[in-house]
């Protein structure tokens, strides 16, 4: 199975419809839902039956889901998330039990909200805004919370992209952003820790529940040239490992005059690259058949 996936679904209904245009006119067959969005409940009914929906766990921006008074280490005085990826990583080691308890509190609320919006019988699939779930404390809190709720994670994103395909393409290698390589290396290191010492069940199947990932080195730059050149190599790699393949896109661009829940991230959400990635998804209408939930 190939997942042509869009992150950040559900900021508002206009953004949701822009993302879904990549389904009706292209290859999109999977989205990540920001359940913390005030308009998430309006965006879920717009989803076609043949689009898979993941929980886009959010500790990065906008309002929290739980009572802000109960998670002061995660949010500001307005109840909005305030920790960067690096700050969250450091808190993993120095935040203590109180910090981990607050993570579980918020994760629990987001999982329950996901079930409320998509149905309690819908398989739980998870990734996160800014890949925060790879941070050790967040990873452990996620699996411990699922254990307490008696919920099984059926699919989880591991954004540790294989280096092989791009290293074999010198022309793309030269154009690839250095920051993408650094971020990808960090994800590989975190994955090694999480897989070896994480709180996932001992029988958690990383082959079955983790698709091969394509989209870290060219994050927000998944345009036609890198996708067209690298997709065949990633498809062969996933097939050889007997795993699904996920391509991550960010096609849901906001216009400059649209309201946004957290102004710190306006440049990220209005980036022209989002429209370029949307055009890439829409140009791939000959992709394999879409898949049901």
mmCIF file of C-alpha atoms in Angstrom:
data_model
loop_
_atom_site.group_PDB
_atom_site.id
_atom_site.type_symbol
_atom_site.label_atom_id
_atom_site.label_comp_id
_atom_site.label_asym_id
_atom_site.label_seq_id
_atom_site.Cartn_x
_atom_site.Cartn_y
_atom_site.Cartn_z
ATOM 1 C CA UNK A 1 0.000 0.000 0.000
ATOM 2 C CA UNK A 2 1.211 3.496 -0.818
ATOM 3 C CA UNK A 3 -0.039 6.296 1.413
ATOM 4 C CA UNK A 4 -0.092 9.712 -0.242
ATOM 5 C CA UNK A 5 -0.500 11.563 3.007
ATOM 6 C CA UNK A 6 -1.383 15.145 3.983
ATOM 7 C CA UNK A 7 -0.474 16.533 7.399
ATOM 8 C CA UNK A 8 -2.280 19.275 9.347
ATOM 9 C CA UNK A 9 -5.835 18.493 8.223
ATOM 10 C CA UNK A 10 -8.614 20.365 9.996
ATOM 11 C CA UNK A 11 -7.356 23.856 10.883
ATOM 12 C CA UNK A 12 -10.565 25.170 9.312
ATOM 13 C CA UNK A 13 -13.063 23.960 6.735
ATOM 14 C CA UNK A 14 -11.585 26.029 3.899
ATOM 15 C CA UNK A 15 -8.170 24.475 4.494
ATOM 16 C CA UNK A 16 -9.756 21.017 4.736
ATOM 17 C CA UNK A 17 -11.435 21.458 1.357
ATOM 18 C CA UNK A 18 -8.156 22.558 -0.223
ATOM 19 C CA UNK A 19 -6.497 19.401 1.062
ATOM 20 C CA UNK A 20 -9.359 17.202 -0.134
ATOM 21 C CA UNK A 21 -9.040 18.675 -3.629
ATOM 22 C CA UNK A 22 -5.840 16.619 -3.786
ATOM 23 C CA UNK A 23 -8.036 13.558 -3.318
ATOM 24 C CA UNK A 24 -10.720 14.388 -5.846
ATOM 25 C CA UNK A 25 -8.189 15.584 -8.441
ATOM 26 C CA UNK A 26 -5.122 13.557 -7.466
ATOM 27 C CA UNK A 27 -3.649 10.761 -5.404
ATOM 28 C CA UNK A 28 -4.296 11.786 -1.784
ATOM 29 C CA UNK A 29 -5.611 8.846 0.275
ATOM 30 C CA UNK A 30 -4.569 9.623 3.852
ATOM 31 C CA UNK A 31 -4.652 12.625 6.213
ATOM 32 C CA UNK A 32 -3.601 13.547 9.746
ATOM 33 C CA UNK A 33 -6.291 15.241 11.817
ATOM 34 C CA UNK A 34 -5.483 18.063 14.229
ATOM 35 C CA UNK A 35 -8.091 17.236 16.870
ATOM 36 C CA UNK A 36 -7.045 20.288 18.895
ATOM 37 C CA UNK A 37 -8.392 22.555 16.163
ATOM 38 C CA UNK A 38 -11.600 24.420 17.099
ATOM 39 C CA UNK A 39 -13.027 23.398 13.693
ATOM 40 C CA UNK A 40 -11.973 19.733 13.720
ATOM 41 C CA UNK A 41 -15.561 18.575 14.254
ATOM 42 C CA UNK A 42 -16.647 20.415 11.106
ATOM 43 C CA UNK A 43 -13.816 18.953 9.021
ATOM 44 C CA UNK A 44 -14.243 15.251 9.829
ATOM 45 C CA UNK A 45 -17.625 14.881 8.042
ATOM 46 C CA UNK A 46 -15.987 16.219 4.871
ATOM 47 C CA UNK A 47 -13.669 13.208 4.668
ATOM 48 C CA UNK A 48 -14.544 10.707 1.911
ATOM 49 C CA UNK A 49 -14.894 7.070 2.966
ATOM 50 C CA UNK A 50 -11.765 6.034 1.090
ATOM 51 C CA UNK A 51 -9.419 8.385 2.978
ATOM 52 C CA UNK A 52 -7.606 7.058 6.018
ATOM 53 C CA UNK A 53 -7.430 9.362 9.019
ATOM 54 C CA UNK A 54 -4.637 9.529 11.601
ATOM 55 C CA UNK A 55 -4.382 11.363 14.884
ATOM 56 C CA UNK A 56 -1.961 14.269 14.412
ATOM 57 C CA UNK A 57 -0.842 14.447 18.030
ATOM 58 C CA UNK A 58 -0.150 18.092 18.802
ATOM 59 C CA UNK A 59 2.172 19.609 21.390
ATOM 60 C CA UNK A 60 3.526 22.318 19.132
ATOM 61 C CA UNK A 61 0.978 25.071 18.496
ATOM 62 C CA UNK A 62 -2.471 26.308 19.263
ATOM 63 C CA UNK A 63 -4.735 25.422 22.189
ATOM 64 C CA UNK A 64 -4.415 22.284 24.269
ATOM 65 C CA UNK A 65 -7.226 19.753 24.606
ATOM 66 C CA UNK A 66 -7.117 19.236 28.372
ATOM 67 C CA UNK A 67 -7.573 21.738 31.196
ATOM 68 C CA UNK A 68 -4.597 24.145 30.930
ATOM 69 C CA UNK A 69 -4.368 24.330 34.707
ATOM 70 C CA UNK A 70 -3.494 20.639 34.768
ATOM 71 C CA UNK A 71 -0.580 20.855 32.301
ATOM 72 C CA UNK A 72 1.315 24.087 33.162
ATOM 73 C CA UNK A 73 4.641 22.619 31.995
ATOM 74 C CA UNK A 74 3.279 22.310 28.446
ATOM 75 C CA UNK A 75 1.247 25.487 27.880
ATOM 76 C CA UNK A 76 1.351 29.236 28.437
ATOM 77 C CA UNK A 77 -1.127 31.308 30.445
ATOM 78 C CA UNK A 78 -3.524 31.270 27.464
ATOM 79 C CA UNK A 79 -3.559 27.473 27.263
ATOM 80 C CA UNK A 80 -1.464 27.327 24.079
ATOM 81 C CA UNK A 81 1.446 24.950 23.653
ATOM 82 C CA UNK A 82 4.766 26.674 24.249
ATOM 83 C CA UNK A 83 7.609 24.135 23.989
ATOM 84 C CA UNK A 84 9.768 23.785 20.899
ATOM 85 C CA UNK A 85 10.997 20.366 19.807
ATOM 86 C CA UNK A 86 14.349 20.985 21.505
ATOM 87 C CA UNK A 87 12.741 22.182 24.734
ATOM 88 C CA UNK A 88 10.442 19.171 24.802
ATOM 89 C CA UNK A 89 13.421 16.880 24.212
ATOM 90 C CA UNK A 90 15.325 18.378 27.165
ATOM 91 C CA UNK A 91 12.264 18.110 29.382
ATOM 92 C CA UNK A 92 12.223 14.403 28.564
ATOM 93 C CA UNK A 93 15.313 14.037 30.729
ATOM 94 C CA UNK A 94 14.844 16.777 33.314
ATOM 95 C CA UNK A 95 11.069 17.148 33.638
ATOM 96 C CA UNK A 96 10.565 14.274 36.032
ATOM 97 C CA UNK A 97 7.406 12.326 36.757
ATOM 98 C CA UNK A 98 5.267 15.467 36.871
ATOM 99 C CA UNK A 99 6.150 16.330 33.281
ATOM 100 C CA UNK A 100 5.437 12.812 32.051
ATOM 101 C CA UNK A 101 2.113 12.777 33.886
ATOM 102 C CA UNK A 102 1.100 16.002 32.162
ATOM 103 C CA UNK A 103 2.015 14.525 28.781
ATOM 104 C CA UNK A 104 -0.236 11.550 29.483
ATOM 105 C CA UNK A 105 -3.075 13.857 30.517
ATOM 106 C CA UNK A 106 -2.983 15.714 27.205
ATOM 107 C CA UNK A 107 -2.439 12.606 25.091
ATOM 108 C CA UNK A 108 -5.417 10.944 26.745
ATOM 109 C CA UNK A 109 -7.649 13.905 25.846
ATOM 110 C CA UNK A 110 -6.476 13.937 22.231
ATOM 111 C CA UNK A 111 -7.000 10.186 21.791
ATOM 112 C CA UNK A 112 -10.483 10.364 23.294
ATOM 113 C CA UNK A 113 -11.308 13.332 21.073
ATOM 114 C CA UNK A 114 -10.116 11.370 18.043
ATOM 115 C CA UNK A 115 -12.399 8.501 18.987
ATOM 116 C CA UNK A 116 -15.289 10.896 19.507
ATOM 117 C CA UNK A 117 -14.806 12.448 16.067
ATOM 118 C CA UNK A 118 -14.039 9.337 14.000
ATOM 119 C CA UNK A 119 -15.681 6.546 16.004
ATOM 120 C CA UNK A 120 -14.401 4.390 18.848
ATOM 121 C CA UNK A 121 -14.125 1.398 16.511
ATOM 122 C CA UNK A 122 -11.861 3.236 14.039
ATOM 123 C CA UNK A 123 -8.295 1.854 14.232
ATOM 124 C CA UNK A 124 -5.954 4.253 15.991
ATOM 125 C CA UNK A 125 -3.246 5.534 13.680
ATOM 126 C CA UNK A 126 -0.810 8.121 15.003
ATOM 127 C CA UNK A 127 1.757 10.677 13.927
ATOM 128 C CA UNK A 128 2.407 14.136 15.332
ATOM 129 C CA UNK A 129 2.779 17.807 14.558
ATOM 130 C CA UNK A 130 6.512 18.425 14.181
ATOM 131 C CA UNK A 131 7.234 14.729 14.903
ATOM 132 C CA UNK A 132 7.091 15.348 18.662
ATOM 133 C CA UNK A 133 5.962 11.776 19.288
ATOM 134 C CA UNK A 134 9.520 10.612 18.558
ATOM 135 C CA UNK A 135 10.807 12.412 21.666
ATOM 136 C CA UNK A 136 11.390 9.723 24.327
ATOM 137 C CA UNK A 137 9.064 11.125 26.992
ATOM 138 C CA UNK A 138 6.256 11.669 24.473
ATOM 139 C CA UNK A 139 6.752 8.229 22.901
ATOM 140 C CA UNK A 140 6.582 6.519 26.293
ATOM 141 C CA UNK A 141 3.619 8.584 27.460
ATOM 142 C CA UNK A 142 1.746 7.736 24.256
ATOM 143 C CA UNK A 143 2.103 3.987 24.632
ATOM 144 C CA UNK A 144 1.448 4.035 28.379
ATOM 145 C CA UNK A 145 -1.707 6.066 27.822
ATOM 146 C CA UNK A 146 -2.871 3.622 25.141
ATOM 147 C CA UNK A 147 -2.258 0.771 27.560
ATOM 148 C CA UNK A 148 -4.375 2.473 30.210
ATOM 149 C CA UNK A 149 -7.150 3.163 27.695
ATOM 150 C CA UNK A 150 -6.829 -0.366 26.297
ATOM 151 C CA UNK A 151 -6.357 1.049 22.813
ATOM 152 C CA UNK A 152 -4.033 -0.533 20.285
ATOM 153 C CA UNK A 153 -1.962 1.603 17.932
ATOM 154 C CA UNK A 154 -2.455 0.046 14.514
ATOM 155 C CA UNK A 155 -0.128 2.388 12.644
ATOM 156 C CA UNK A 156 2.486 4.899 13.716
ATOM 157 C CA UNK A 157 4.745 7.133 11.673
ATOM 158 C CA UNK A 158 8.487 6.711 12.101
ATOM 159 C CA UNK A 159 9.893 9.685 10.139
ATOM 160 C CA UNK A 160 13.353 8.134 9.859
ATOM 161 C CA UNK A 161 13.655 8.245 6.090
ATOM 162 C CA UNK A 162 16.052 5.760 4.463
ATOM 163 C CA UNK A 163 19.105 7.634 3.159
ATOM 164 C CA UNK A 164 19.800 5.126 0.381
ATOM 165 C CA UNK A 165 17.542 6.381 -2.424
ATOM 166 C CA UNK A 166 18.719 9.988 -2.305
ATOM 167 C CA UNK A 167 22.400 9.083 -1.860
ATOM 168 C CA UNK A 168 22.138 7.190 -5.143
ATOM 169 C CA UNK A 169 20.887 10.300 -6.996
ATOM 170 C CA UNK A 170 23.727 12.885 -7.180
ATOM 171 C CA UNK A 171 21.615 15.559 -8.865
ATOM 172 C CA UNK A 172 19.020 15.536 -6.081
ATOM 173 C CA UNK A 173 21.667 15.081 -3.418
ATOM 174 C CA UNK A 174 23.202 18.424 -4.353
ATOM 175 C CA UNK A 175 19.828 20.188 -4.151
ATOM 176 C CA UNK A 176 18.698 18.553 -0.897
ATOM 177 C CA UNK A 177 18.647 20.948 2.084
ATOM 178 C CA UNK A 178 21.320 20.282 4.693
ATOM 179 C CA UNK A 179 18.742 20.889 7.417
ATOM 180 C CA UNK A 180 16.725 17.979 6.026
ATOM 181 C CA UNK A 181 19.664 15.620 6.413
ATOM 182 C CA UNK A 182 20.264 16.799 9.974
ATOM 183 C CA UNK A 183 16.615 16.368 10.939
ATOM 184 C CA UNK A 184 16.560 12.933 9.367
ATOM 185 C CA UNK A 185 19.652 11.864 11.302
ATOM 186 C CA UNK A 186 18.002 13.043 14.533
ATOM 187 C CA UNK A 187 14.926 10.973 13.710
ATOM 188 C CA UNK A 188 17.066 7.888 13.123
ATOM 189 C CA UNK A 189 18.735 8.346 16.519
ATOM 190 C CA UNK A 190 15.396 8.823 18.289
ATOM 191 C CA UNK A 191 13.939 5.798 16.510
ATOM 192 C CA UNK A 192 16.851 3.660 17.704
ATOM 193 C CA UNK A 193 16.199 4.734 21.285
ATOM 194 C CA UNK A 194 12.428 4.324 21.081
ATOM 195 C CA UNK A 195 12.631 0.913 19.485
ATOM 196 C CA UNK A 196 15.177 -0.415 21.979
ATOM 197 C CA UNK A 197 14.057 1.233 25.218
ATOM 198 C CA UNK A 198 10.568 2.560 24.501
ATOM 199 C CA UNK A 199 7.343 1.692 26.313
ATOM 200 C CA UNK A 200 5.627 0.023 23.367
ATOM 201 C CA UNK A 201 4.323 -3.540 23.912
ATOM 202 C CA UNK A 202 6.994 -6.208 23.582
ATOM 203 C CA UNK A 203 5.140 -7.729 20.638
ATOM 204 C CA UNK A 204 4.678 -4.409 18.802
ATOM 205 C CA UNK A 205 5.266 -5.175 15.121
ATOM 206 C CA UNK A 206 7.460 -2.435 13.632
ATOM 207 C CA UNK A 207 7.291 -4.075 10.215
ATOM 208 C CA UNK A 208 3.504 -4.320 10.087
ATOM 209 C CA UNK A 209 2.607 -1.078 11.884
ATOM 210 C CA UNK A 210 5.283 1.289 10.528
ATOM 211 C CA UNK A 211 5.314 2.296 6.846
ATOM 212 C CA UNK A 212 8.577 3.118 5.102
ATOM 213 C CA UNK A 213 8.761 6.913 5.220
ATOM 214 C CA UNK A 214 9.502 9.352 2.381
ATOM 215 C CA UNK A 215 9.307 13.069 3.085
ATOM 216 C CA UNK A 216 11.777 14.074 5.800
ATOM 217 C CA UNK A 217 14.792 15.334 3.840
ATOM 218 C CA UNK A 218 12.512 17.241 1.441
ATOM 219 C CA UNK A 219 10.000 18.324 4.100
ATOM 220 C CA UNK A 220 7.754 21.078 2.621
ATOM 221 C CA UNK A 221 9.688 20.584 -0.635
ATOM 222 C CA UNK A 222 7.928 17.436 -1.849
ATOM 223 C CA UNK A 223 7.489 18.841 -5.328
ATOM 224 C CA UNK A 224 7.276 17.021 -8.618
ATOM 225 C CA UNK A 225 10.998 16.601 -9.350
ATOM 226 C CA UNK A 226 12.159 14.900 -6.111
ATOM 227 C CA UNK A 227 8.970 12.847 -5.831
ATOM 228 C CA UNK A 228 9.080 11.641 -9.426
ATOM 229 C CA UNK A 229 12.780 10.777 -9.247
ATOM 230 C CA UNK A 230 12.784 9.074 -5.838
ATOM 231 C CA UNK A 231 9.391 7.351 -5.687
ATOM 232 C CA UNK A 232 10.426 4.274 -7.750
ATOM 233 C CA UNK A 233 13.366 3.593 -5.401
ATOM 234 C CA UNK A 234 11.200 3.973 -2.303
ATOM 235 C CA UNK A 235 8.548 1.688 -3.785
ATOM 236 C CA UNK A 236 11.126 -1.007 -4.437
ATOM 237 C CA UNK A 237 12.535 -0.616 -0.931
ATOM 238 C CA UNK A 238 9.107 -0.918 0.712
ATOM 239 C CA UNK A 239 8.214 -3.937 -1.436
ATOM 240 C CA UNK A 240 11.490 -5.667 -0.554
ATOM 241 C CA UNK A 241 10.752 -5.187 3.151
ATOM 242 C CA UNK A 242 7.098 -6.191 2.844
ATOM 243 C CA UNK A 243 5.959 -2.845 4.261
ATOM 244 C CA UNK A 244 3.645 -0.012 3.277
ATOM 245 C CA UNK A 245 5.116 3.233 1.951
ATOM 246 C CA UNK A 246 4.130 6.704 3.174
ATOM 247 C CA UNK A 247 4.799 9.949 1.305
ATOM 248 C CA UNK A 248 4.311 12.992 3.540
ATOM 249 C CA UNK A 249 2.971 16.237 2.064
ATOM 250 C CA UNK A 250 1.782 19.549 3.540
ATOM 251 C CA UNK A 251 -0.739 20.750 0.947
ATOM 252 C CA UNK A 252 -3.121 22.686 3.173
ATOM 253 C CA UNK A 253 -2.017 26.271 2.646
ATOM 254 C CA UNK A 254 -3.858 29.126 4.340
ATOM 255 C CA UNK A 255 -4.381 32.501 2.685
ATOM 256 C CA UNK A 256 -2.810 35.545 4.319
ATOM 257 C CA UNK A 257 -6.143 36.918 5.528
ATOM 258 C CA UNK A 258 -7.474 33.716 7.108
ATOM 259 C CA UNK A 259 -7.566 33.636 10.920
ATOM 260 C CA UNK A 260 -5.095 31.279 12.570
ATOM 261 C CA UNK A 261 -5.172 29.868 16.109
ATOM 262 C CA UNK A 262 -1.475 30.611 16.735
ATOM 263 C CA UNK A 263 0.110 33.546 14.917
ATOM 264 C CA UNK A 264 3.638 32.303 15.663
ATOM 265 C CA UNK A 265 3.197 29.746 12.882
ATOM 266 C CA UNK A 266 1.538 31.875 10.200
ATOM 267 C CA UNK A 267 4.557 31.751 7.881
ATOM 268 C CA UNK A 268 4.578 27.950 8.128
ATOM 269 C CA UNK A 269 0.895 27.629 7.242
ATOM 270 C CA UNK A 270 0.897 30.213 4.445
ATOM 271 C CA UNK A 271 4.088 29.009 2.760
ATOM 272 C CA UNK A 272 3.914 28.879 -1.067
ATOM 273 C CA UNK A 273 5.489 25.433 -0.821
ATOM 274 C CA UNK A 274 2.168 24.089 0.426
ATOM 275 C CA UNK A 275 0.555 25.022 -2.865
ATOM 276 C CA UNK A 276 3.441 23.494 -4.797
ATOM 277 C CA UNK A 277 3.038 20.241 -2.876
ATOM 278 C CA UNK A 278 -0.703 20.315 -3.542
ATOM 279 C CA UNK A 279 0.006 20.601 -7.265
ATOM 280 C CA UNK A 280 2.346 17.621 -7.001
ATOM 281 C CA UNK A 281 -0.355 15.489 -5.400
ATOM 282 C CA UNK A 282 -2.860 16.577 -8.026
ATOM 283 C CA UNK A 283 -0.424 15.708 -10.801
ATOM 284 C CA UNK A 284 -0.208 12.127 -9.563
ATOM 285 C CA UNK A 285 -3.681 11.025 -10.581
ATOM 286 C CA UNK A 286 -2.362 7.756 -11.957
ATOM 287 C CA UNK A 287 -1.311 6.595 -8.491
ATOM 288 C CA UNK A 288 -2.432 3.164 -7.218
ATOM 289 C CA UNK A 289 -6.039 2.718 -6.185
ATOM 290 C CA UNK A 290 -7.126 4.499 -3.034
ATOM 291 C CA UNK A 291 -7.576 2.542 0.156
ATOM 292 C CA UNK A 292 -10.387 2.392 2.624
ATOM 293 C CA UNK A 293 -10.176 3.095 6.328
#
